[in-house]
Short mmCIF file of C-alpha atoms in Angstrom, two decimals:
data_model
loop_
_atom_site.label_atom_id
_atom_site.label_comp_id
_atom_site.label_asym_id
_atom_site.label_seq_id
_atom_site.Cartn_x
_atom_site.Cartn_y
_atom_site.Cartn_z
CA MET A 1 17.46 206.70 5.46
CA SER A 2 19.34 209.85 4.51
CA PHE A 3 19.41 210.95 8.14
CA SER A 4 20.98 207.66 9.23
CA LEU A 5 23.67 207.85 6.56
CA GLY A 6 24.60 211.41 7.50
CA LEU A 7 24.84 210.52 11.16
CA LEU A 8 27.04 207.53 10.35
CA CYS A 9 29.35 209.65 8.19
CA ARG A 10 29.81 212.25 10.95
CA GLN A 11 30.69 209.57 13.45
CA CYS A 12 33.30 208.03 11.09
CA CYS A 13 34.89 211.41 10.36
CA HIS A 14 35.08 212.22 14.08
CA SER A 15 36.77 208.91 14.84
CA ILE A 16 39.31 209.44 12.07
CA LEU A 17 40.19 213.09 12.89
CA SER A 18 40.27 212.80 16.68
CA PRO A 19 43.76 211.96 18.15
CA ARG A 20 44.29 208.49 19.52
CA PRO A 21 45.16 208.17 23.19
CA ALA A 22 48.87 207.46 23.89
CA LEU A 23 49.78 203.93 24.91
CA VAL A 24 50.80 203.71 28.56
CA ARG A 25 53.13 200.90 29.64
CA GLU A 26 52.61 199.69 33.15
CA PHE A 27 55.70 198.37 34.96
CA SER A 28 55.33 195.49 37.31
CA SER A 29 56.40 195.93 40.91
CA THR A 30 55.68 192.48 42.20
CA PRO A 31 57.02 191.31 45.58
CA ILE A 32 59.35 188.78 43.83
CA LEU A 33 61.35 191.55 42.11
CA ALA A 34 61.52 193.52 45.32
CA LEU A 35 62.92 190.48 47.09
CA ARG A 36 65.56 190.05 44.39
CA ARG A 37 66.78 193.61 44.85
CA THR A 38 67.09 193.39 48.63
CA LYS A 39 68.56 189.89 48.86
CA LYS A 40 71.86 189.85 50.84
CA ILE A 41 74.88 187.67 50.13
CA PRO A 42 75.41 185.24 53.05
CA VAL A 43 78.63 185.73 55.02
CA LEU A 44 80.51 182.45 55.46
CA SER A 45 82.22 181.56 58.69
CA LYS A 46 85.94 180.78 58.87
CA LYS A 47 85.17 177.09 59.15
CA ALA A 48 82.97 177.18 56.03
CA LEU A 49 85.59 179.16 54.10
CA ALA A 50 88.28 176.62 55.06
CA ALA A 51 86.05 173.74 53.91
CA LYS A 52 85.40 175.55 50.63
CA ALA A 53 89.14 176.08 50.09
CA ARG A 54 89.81 172.38 50.72
CA LYS A 55 87.21 171.37 48.16
CA ARG A 56 88.69 173.78 45.61
CA ALA A 57 92.20 172.43 46.27
CA ALA A 58 90.96 168.83 45.87
CA LYS A 59 89.45 169.65 42.48
CA ALA A 60 92.48 171.64 41.31
CA ARG A 61 94.78 170.15 38.74
CA LYS A 62 97.62 168.24 40.34
CA HIS A 63 101.27 168.85 39.51
CA ILE A 64 102.61 166.60 36.75
CA TYR A 65 105.14 165.09 39.18
CA GLU A 66 102.69 164.75 42.06
CA ASN A 67 102.73 160.95 41.94
CA GLU A 68 106.46 160.63 41.18
CA LYS A 69 107.83 160.42 44.70
CA MET A 70 110.48 158.29 46.38
CA THR A 71 111.54 157.45 49.88
CA LEU A 72 114.59 159.29 51.14
CA GLU A 73 116.95 156.31 50.89
CA SER A 74 115.74 155.45 47.35
CA ALA A 75 116.31 159.04 46.24
CA ILE A 76 119.86 158.94 47.65
CA ASP A 77 120.55 155.71 45.73
CA VAL A 78 119.35 157.26 42.45
CA ILE A 79 121.44 160.40 42.93
CA ARG A 80 124.54 158.36 43.77
CA ALA A 81 124.03 156.32 40.57
CA VAL A 82 123.71 159.46 38.41
CA GLU A 83 126.67 161.24 40.04
CA VAL A 84 128.96 158.18 39.93
CA ALA A 85 131.67 160.09 38.04
CA LYS A 86 131.74 162.99 40.53
CA ALA A 87 132.47 161.74 44.05
CA ASN A 88 132.66 165.23 45.57
CA ALA A 89 129.16 166.31 44.47
CA THR A 90 126.86 167.94 47.03
CA TYR A 91 123.35 166.88 47.99
CA GLU A 92 120.98 169.86 48.07
CA LEU A 93 117.70 169.79 49.98
CA VAL A 94 114.90 172.11 48.77
CA ILE A 95 111.87 172.75 50.99
CA LYS A 96 108.96 174.68 49.51
CA THR A 97 106.53 176.38 51.88
CA ALA A 98 103.16 178.01 51.18
CA MET A 99 104.21 181.39 52.56
CA SER A 100 101.25 183.79 52.63
CA ARG A 101 101.49 187.53 52.07
CA GLY A 102 102.90 189.33 55.07
CA SER A 103 104.48 186.23 56.60
CA ILE A 104 107.99 186.41 58.00
CA ILE A 105 110.66 184.75 55.85
CA PRO A 106 111.68 181.44 57.50
CA LYS A 107 115.11 181.69 59.08
CA GLY A 108 117.11 179.84 61.72
CA ARG A 109 120.35 178.20 62.75
CA ILE A 110 121.27 174.53 63.00
CA ALA A 111 124.18 172.27 63.90
CA LEU A 112 123.98 169.31 61.52
CA HIS A 113 125.02 165.80 62.47
CA ARG A 114 127.83 166.07 59.89
CA GLU A 115 128.65 169.42 58.33
CA THR A 116 128.87 169.63 54.54
CA LYS A 117 131.43 172.43 54.47
CA ALA A 118 133.33 174.68 56.84
CA ARG A 119 131.10 177.21 58.56
CA PRO A 120 131.54 180.80 57.36
CA GLU A 121 132.70 183.24 60.01
CA ASP A 122 129.91 185.35 61.47
CA ARG A 123 130.37 189.07 62.00
CA ILE A 124 128.43 190.12 65.10
CA LEU A 125 127.19 193.65 65.84
CA VAL A 126 125.71 194.32 69.28
CA PHE A 127 123.68 197.29 70.48
CA ALA A 128 124.44 197.49 74.21
CA GLU A 129 125.73 199.91 76.82
CA GLY A 130 127.61 199.74 80.10
CA ARG A 131 128.25 196.35 81.64
CA GLN A 132 126.36 194.51 78.88
CA ALA A 133 128.63 196.09 76.25
CA GLU A 134 131.71 194.84 78.11
CA GLU A 135 130.23 191.31 78.31
CA ALA A 136 129.49 191.32 74.56
CA LYS A 137 133.07 192.35 73.75
CA SER A 138 134.56 189.67 75.96
CA ALA A 139 132.21 187.06 74.39
CA GLY A 140 133.63 187.79 70.93
CA ALA A 141 131.32 190.39 69.34
CA HIS A 142 133.05 192.32 66.54
CA ILE A 143 131.22 195.67 66.83
CA VAL A 144 129.68 196.89 70.09
CA GLY A 145 128.06 200.22 70.82
CA GLY A 146 124.91 202.20 71.56
CA ILE A 147 122.49 204.16 69.41
CA GLU A 148 125.44 205.94 67.73
CA LEU A 149 126.04 202.79 65.62
CA ALA A 150 122.68 203.21 63.85
CA ASP A 151 123.93 205.80 61.35
CA GLY A 152 126.88 203.57 60.42
CA VAL A 153 124.53 200.62 59.81
CA ILE A 154 122.27 202.75 57.58
CA SER A 155 125.19 204.15 55.54
CA GLY A 156 126.82 200.71 55.15
CA LYS A 157 129.88 201.53 57.24
CA HIS A 158 129.19 198.68 59.65
CA HIS A 159 128.65 195.28 58.01
CA ALA A 160 127.36 192.35 60.04
CA THR A 161 125.81 188.95 59.44
CA THR A 162 124.04 188.96 62.83
CA ILE A 163 122.79 191.94 64.86
CA LEU A 164 121.91 191.65 68.54
CA CYS A 165 120.33 194.22 70.82
CA SER A 166 119.72 194.58 74.55
CA THR A 167 116.16 194.87 75.83
CA ALA A 168 116.90 198.42 77.04
CA LEU A 169 117.82 199.73 73.55
CA ILE A 170 115.42 197.88 71.23
CA ARG A 171 112.73 200.59 71.37
CA THR A 172 115.36 203.25 70.65
CA ILE A 173 116.82 201.65 67.52
CA THR A 174 113.58 200.29 66.01
CA PRO A 175 112.31 203.64 64.52
CA LYS A 176 115.67 204.20 62.81
CA LEU A 177 116.60 200.69 61.67
CA GLY A 178 113.26 198.87 61.25
CA ARG A 179 112.84 199.73 57.55
CA VAL A 180 116.53 199.17 56.81
CA LEU A 181 117.19 195.86 58.58
CA GLY A 182 113.69 194.36 58.41
CA PRO A 183 113.70 193.47 54.67
CA ARG A 184 117.20 192.01 55.06
CA GLY A 185 116.15 189.77 57.96
CA LEU A 186 118.69 191.35 60.33
CA MET A 187 116.41 193.37 62.60
CA PRO A 188 116.74 192.17 66.22
CA SER A 189 113.62 190.35 67.34
CA GLU A 190 112.52 188.72 70.59
CA ARG A 191 110.92 185.86 68.65
CA ARG A 192 114.24 185.01 67.00
CA GLY A 193 116.15 185.45 70.24
CA THR A 194 118.30 188.33 68.96
CA VAL A 195 116.88 190.73 71.58
CA THR A 196 118.58 189.48 74.73
CA ASP A 197 120.62 190.47 77.74
CA ASP A 198 122.61 187.20 77.74
CA PHE A 199 125.06 187.97 74.93
CA ALA A 200 127.63 185.45 76.12
CA GLY A 201 125.12 182.59 76.00
CA TYR A 202 123.81 183.58 72.56
CA LEU A 203 127.30 183.88 71.05
CA ARG A 204 128.27 180.53 72.57
CA ARG A 205 125.29 178.86 70.85
CA LEU A 206 126.02 180.75 67.64
CA SER A 207 129.59 179.46 67.35
CA GLY A 208 128.56 175.84 66.67
CA THR A 209 125.71 176.40 64.20
CA THR A 210 125.07 177.24 60.55
CA GLU A 211 122.47 179.78 59.44
CA TRP A 212 119.73 178.88 56.96
CA LYS A 213 117.18 181.21 55.39
CA GLY A 214 114.34 181.04 52.86
CA ASP A 215 113.76 183.43 49.96
CA LYS A 216 110.81 185.80 49.48
CA ASN A 217 108.77 182.95 47.94
CA GLY A 218 109.28 180.71 50.97
CA VAL A 219 111.75 178.32 49.26
CA ILE A 220 114.53 177.05 51.54
CA ARG A 221 117.73 175.58 50.05
CA MET A 222 120.39 173.83 52.09
CA PRO A 223 123.50 171.79 51.18
CA ILE A 224 122.83 168.68 53.20
CA GLY A 225 125.76 166.36 52.55
CA LYS A 226 128.48 165.12 50.20
CA LEU A 227 128.20 162.16 47.86
CA HIS A 228 131.00 160.31 49.66
CA PHE A 229 129.17 160.55 53.01
CA PRO A 230 127.66 157.29 54.29
CA ILE A 231 123.93 157.08 53.59
CA GLU A 232 123.19 157.10 57.34
CA ASP A 233 124.86 160.50 57.76
CA VAL A 234 122.87 162.02 54.89
CA VAL A 235 119.59 160.64 56.25
CA LYS A 236 120.32 162.06 59.71
CA ASN A 237 121.19 165.47 58.23
CA VAL A 238 118.00 165.59 56.16
CA LYS A 239 115.69 164.57 59.01
CA GLN A 240 117.39 166.95 61.43
CA PHE A 241 117.09 169.89 59.05
CA VAL A 242 113.45 169.17 58.12
CA THR A 243 112.56 169.00 61.83
CA ALA A 244 114.21 172.39 62.41
CA VAL A 245 112.30 173.95 59.48
CA LYS A 246 109.00 172.48 60.70
CA ARG A 247 109.57 173.99 64.12
CA VAL A 248 110.35 177.47 62.75
CA THR A 249 107.46 177.47 60.24
CA GLY A 250 104.94 176.30 62.85
CA ASN A 251 104.39 172.81 61.42
CA GLN A 252 105.78 171.16 64.55
CA LYS A 253 105.77 172.37 68.15
CA ASP A 254 107.76 171.36 71.19
CA ALA A 255 105.96 169.93 74.21
CA GLU A 256 106.74 173.09 76.20
CA GLU A 257 105.16 175.37 73.56
CA LYS A 258 102.01 173.25 73.38
CA GLY A 259 101.36 173.63 77.10
CA LYS A 260 102.07 177.35 77.40
CA SER A 261 99.07 178.82 75.53
CA LYS A 262 96.23 177.94 73.24
CA SER A 263 97.13 180.63 70.70
CA VAL A 264 98.38 179.23 67.41
CA LYS A 265 100.82 181.26 65.35
CA PRO A 266 100.43 181.36 61.55
CA VAL A 267 101.71 178.22 59.83
CA ASN A 268 103.73 178.21 56.61
CA ALA A 269 102.67 174.79 55.38
CA ILE A 270 105.43 172.66 53.83
CA THR A 271 104.20 171.72 50.35
CA ARG A 272 107.19 169.83 48.95
CA VAL A 273 110.57 168.41 50.01
CA MET A 274 113.03 167.58 47.22
CA LEU A 275 116.56 166.22 47.08
CA SER A 276 118.95 166.85 44.20
CA SER A 277 122.63 167.27 43.33
CA THR A 278 124.77 168.97 40.70
CA GLN A 279 123.83 166.70 37.75
CA ALA A 280 121.09 164.49 39.19
CA PRO A 281 117.37 165.27 38.83
CA SER A 282 115.36 166.80 41.65
CA ILE A 283 113.47 163.98 43.42
CA GLN A 284 110.45 164.58 45.62
CA ILE A 285 110.67 162.83 48.99
CA SER A 286 107.59 160.94 50.21
CA ASP A 287 108.49 159.85 53.75
CA ILE A 288 109.26 163.18 55.44
#
């Protein structure tokens, strides 16, 4: 009996004095966690991205005046009623475009059915040499010369509303004038028709047109008629101008352009067309 108690006591003391083994935590490395770490984000195609953008736009909150639209003739009637005390008021057409980053500012020239005001005189500068320079002078260009005119344009000595260039000199003037004239919308460009060898034909077309241009946000403003004009003249002016803007922004193409190539240039979508006057509210047009 005494032997058993002594043996039991020694075992208890040994268990108490001996250090306990440290707890070891085992981390799981199951195949599910490994799959989560290596899972790749799927790359959507252009078609899928466009569909996703359309769904997001459909769910987006609409503008508070989205449903308050009128036909063009109804809008003209409302503006004439508001401006009854001012017969010489001017109709102003505002076209908003969804101009993306890096897009070229919309710009063009137009001869309206009935002009709202006298056309301002254009000051034409032409980069040309030799026989082409003589043709430009005889066609009515105000300043004509070669590459030596570049320094005067940069310093502000030569002021012009339109700058033309021959095809032979465009590569010479671009390194010097690209950063100066580009932001101002005056850099000669083949797409705009200002790089040409037919200066007489261009200046002849220029003499009967008015220039229009959007701002950096893609908003285009144009005086489109006077309050005393017949409604038919205002309607023709509005439709003619909207058609010209659609053509420049890529929303409408001529039959010749459609058959030339399958390539589609970037489109600045027209998001809103509004008509207003000096004191009348801005009315969104529904039938353009």
